[in-house]
PDB file of C-alpha atoms in Angstrom:
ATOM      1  CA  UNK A   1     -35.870  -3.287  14.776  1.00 40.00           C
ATOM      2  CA  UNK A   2     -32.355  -1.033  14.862  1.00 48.00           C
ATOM      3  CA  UNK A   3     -29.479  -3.070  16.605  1.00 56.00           C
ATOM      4  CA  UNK A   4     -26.343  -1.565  17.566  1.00 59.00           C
ATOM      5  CA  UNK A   5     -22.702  -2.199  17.733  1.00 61.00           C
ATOM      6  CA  UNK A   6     -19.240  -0.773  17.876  1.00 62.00           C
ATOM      7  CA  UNK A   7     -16.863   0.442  14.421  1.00 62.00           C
ATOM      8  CA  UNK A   8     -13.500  -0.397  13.955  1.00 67.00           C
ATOM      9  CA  UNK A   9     -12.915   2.941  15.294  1.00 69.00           C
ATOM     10  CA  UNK A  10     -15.055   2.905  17.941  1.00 62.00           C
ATOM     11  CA  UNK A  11     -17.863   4.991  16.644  1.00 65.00           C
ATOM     12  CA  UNK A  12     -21.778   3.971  17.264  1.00 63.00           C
ATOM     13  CA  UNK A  13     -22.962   1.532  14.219  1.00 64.00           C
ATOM     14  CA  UNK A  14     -26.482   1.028  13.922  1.00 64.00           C
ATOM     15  CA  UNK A  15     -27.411  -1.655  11.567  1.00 61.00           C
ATOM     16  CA  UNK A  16     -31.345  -0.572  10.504  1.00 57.00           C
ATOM     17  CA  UNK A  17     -34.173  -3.096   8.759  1.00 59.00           C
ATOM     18  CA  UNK A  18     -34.986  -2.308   5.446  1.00 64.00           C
ATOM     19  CA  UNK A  19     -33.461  -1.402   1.928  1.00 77.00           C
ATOM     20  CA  UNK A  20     -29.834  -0.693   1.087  1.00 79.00           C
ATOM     21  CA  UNK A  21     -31.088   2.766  -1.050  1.00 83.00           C
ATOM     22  CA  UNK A  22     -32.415   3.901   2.774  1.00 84.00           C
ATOM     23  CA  UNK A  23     -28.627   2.605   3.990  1.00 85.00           C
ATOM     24  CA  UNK A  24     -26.695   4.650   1.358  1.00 89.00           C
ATOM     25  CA  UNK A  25     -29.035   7.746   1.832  1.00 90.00           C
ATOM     26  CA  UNK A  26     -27.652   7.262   5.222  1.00 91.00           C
ATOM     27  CA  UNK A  27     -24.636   6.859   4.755  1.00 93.00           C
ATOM     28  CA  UNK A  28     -24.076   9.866   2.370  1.00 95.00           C
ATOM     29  CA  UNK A  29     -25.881  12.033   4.508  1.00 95.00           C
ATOM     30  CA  UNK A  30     -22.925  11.323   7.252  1.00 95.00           C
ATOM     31  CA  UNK A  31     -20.098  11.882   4.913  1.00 95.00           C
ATOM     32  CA  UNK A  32     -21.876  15.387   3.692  1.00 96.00           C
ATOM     33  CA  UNK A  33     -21.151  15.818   7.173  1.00 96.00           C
ATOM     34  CA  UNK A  34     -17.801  15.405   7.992  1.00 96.00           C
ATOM     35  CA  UNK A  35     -14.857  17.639   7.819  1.00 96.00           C
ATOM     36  CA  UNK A  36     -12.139  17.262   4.962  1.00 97.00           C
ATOM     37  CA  UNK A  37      -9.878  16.555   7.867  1.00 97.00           C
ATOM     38  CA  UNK A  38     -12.098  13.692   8.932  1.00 96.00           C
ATOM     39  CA  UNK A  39     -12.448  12.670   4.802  1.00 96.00           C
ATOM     40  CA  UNK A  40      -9.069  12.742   4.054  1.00 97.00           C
ATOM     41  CA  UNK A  41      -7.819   9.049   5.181  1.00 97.00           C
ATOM     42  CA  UNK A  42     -10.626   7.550   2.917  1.00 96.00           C
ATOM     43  CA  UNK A  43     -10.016   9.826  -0.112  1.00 96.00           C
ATOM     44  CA  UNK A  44      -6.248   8.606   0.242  1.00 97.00           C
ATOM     45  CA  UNK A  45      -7.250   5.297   0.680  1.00 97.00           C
ATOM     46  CA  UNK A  46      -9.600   5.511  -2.218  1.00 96.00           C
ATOM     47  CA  UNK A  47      -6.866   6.824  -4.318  1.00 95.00           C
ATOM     48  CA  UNK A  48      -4.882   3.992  -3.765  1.00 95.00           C
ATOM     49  CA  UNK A  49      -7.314   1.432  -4.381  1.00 95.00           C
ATOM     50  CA  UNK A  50      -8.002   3.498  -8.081  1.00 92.00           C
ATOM     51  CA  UNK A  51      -4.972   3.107  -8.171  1.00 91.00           C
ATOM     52  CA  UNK A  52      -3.706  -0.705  -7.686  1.00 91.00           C
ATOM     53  CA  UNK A  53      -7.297  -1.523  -9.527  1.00 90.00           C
ATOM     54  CA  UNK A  54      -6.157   0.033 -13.057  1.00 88.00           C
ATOM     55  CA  UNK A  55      -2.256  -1.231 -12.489  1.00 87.00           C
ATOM     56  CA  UNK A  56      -4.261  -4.313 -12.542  1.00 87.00           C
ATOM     57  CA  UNK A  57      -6.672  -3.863 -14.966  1.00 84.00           C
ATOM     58  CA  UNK A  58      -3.622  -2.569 -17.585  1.00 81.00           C
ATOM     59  CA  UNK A  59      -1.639  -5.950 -16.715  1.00 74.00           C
ATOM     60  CA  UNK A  60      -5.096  -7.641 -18.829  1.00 73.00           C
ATOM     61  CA  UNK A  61      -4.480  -8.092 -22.544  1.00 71.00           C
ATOM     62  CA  UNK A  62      -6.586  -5.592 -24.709  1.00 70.00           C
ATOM     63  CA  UNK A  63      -7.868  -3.713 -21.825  1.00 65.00           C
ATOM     64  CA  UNK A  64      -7.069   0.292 -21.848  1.00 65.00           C
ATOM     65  CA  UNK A  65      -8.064   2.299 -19.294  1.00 60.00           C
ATOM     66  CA  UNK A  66      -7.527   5.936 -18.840  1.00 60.00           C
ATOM     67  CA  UNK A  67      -7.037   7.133 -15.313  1.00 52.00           C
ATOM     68  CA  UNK A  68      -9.605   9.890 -14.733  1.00 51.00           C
TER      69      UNK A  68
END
């Protein structure tokens, strides 16, 4: 069955049985849902991250990455 628990930021997490396509349907459908407001710390975050990963990936020899 469904358990339940607590986010970092104290929203509801329900953890369901089953396959992780069924999670990520999930999960998109949520973020369809919320506000750019509410998006905005995870795009910025995700930015970042895209960020530090191809400063990284440019310090390996013969690796070229454009950033898109």
């Amino acid at each position: 069955g469904a358990e339940g628990g607590e986010g970092e930021d104290g929203t509801a997490v329900k953890v369901y049985d089953g396959s992780i396509f069924r999670v990520a349907k999930m999960a998109g459908e949520e973020w369809k849902n919320l506000t750019e407001k509410q998006k905005a710390p995870y795009d910025k975050m995700a930015k970042k991250n895209k960020e530090i990963y191809l400063e990284e990936q440019g310090d390996i020899p013969g690796r070229t990455f454009s950033n898109r």
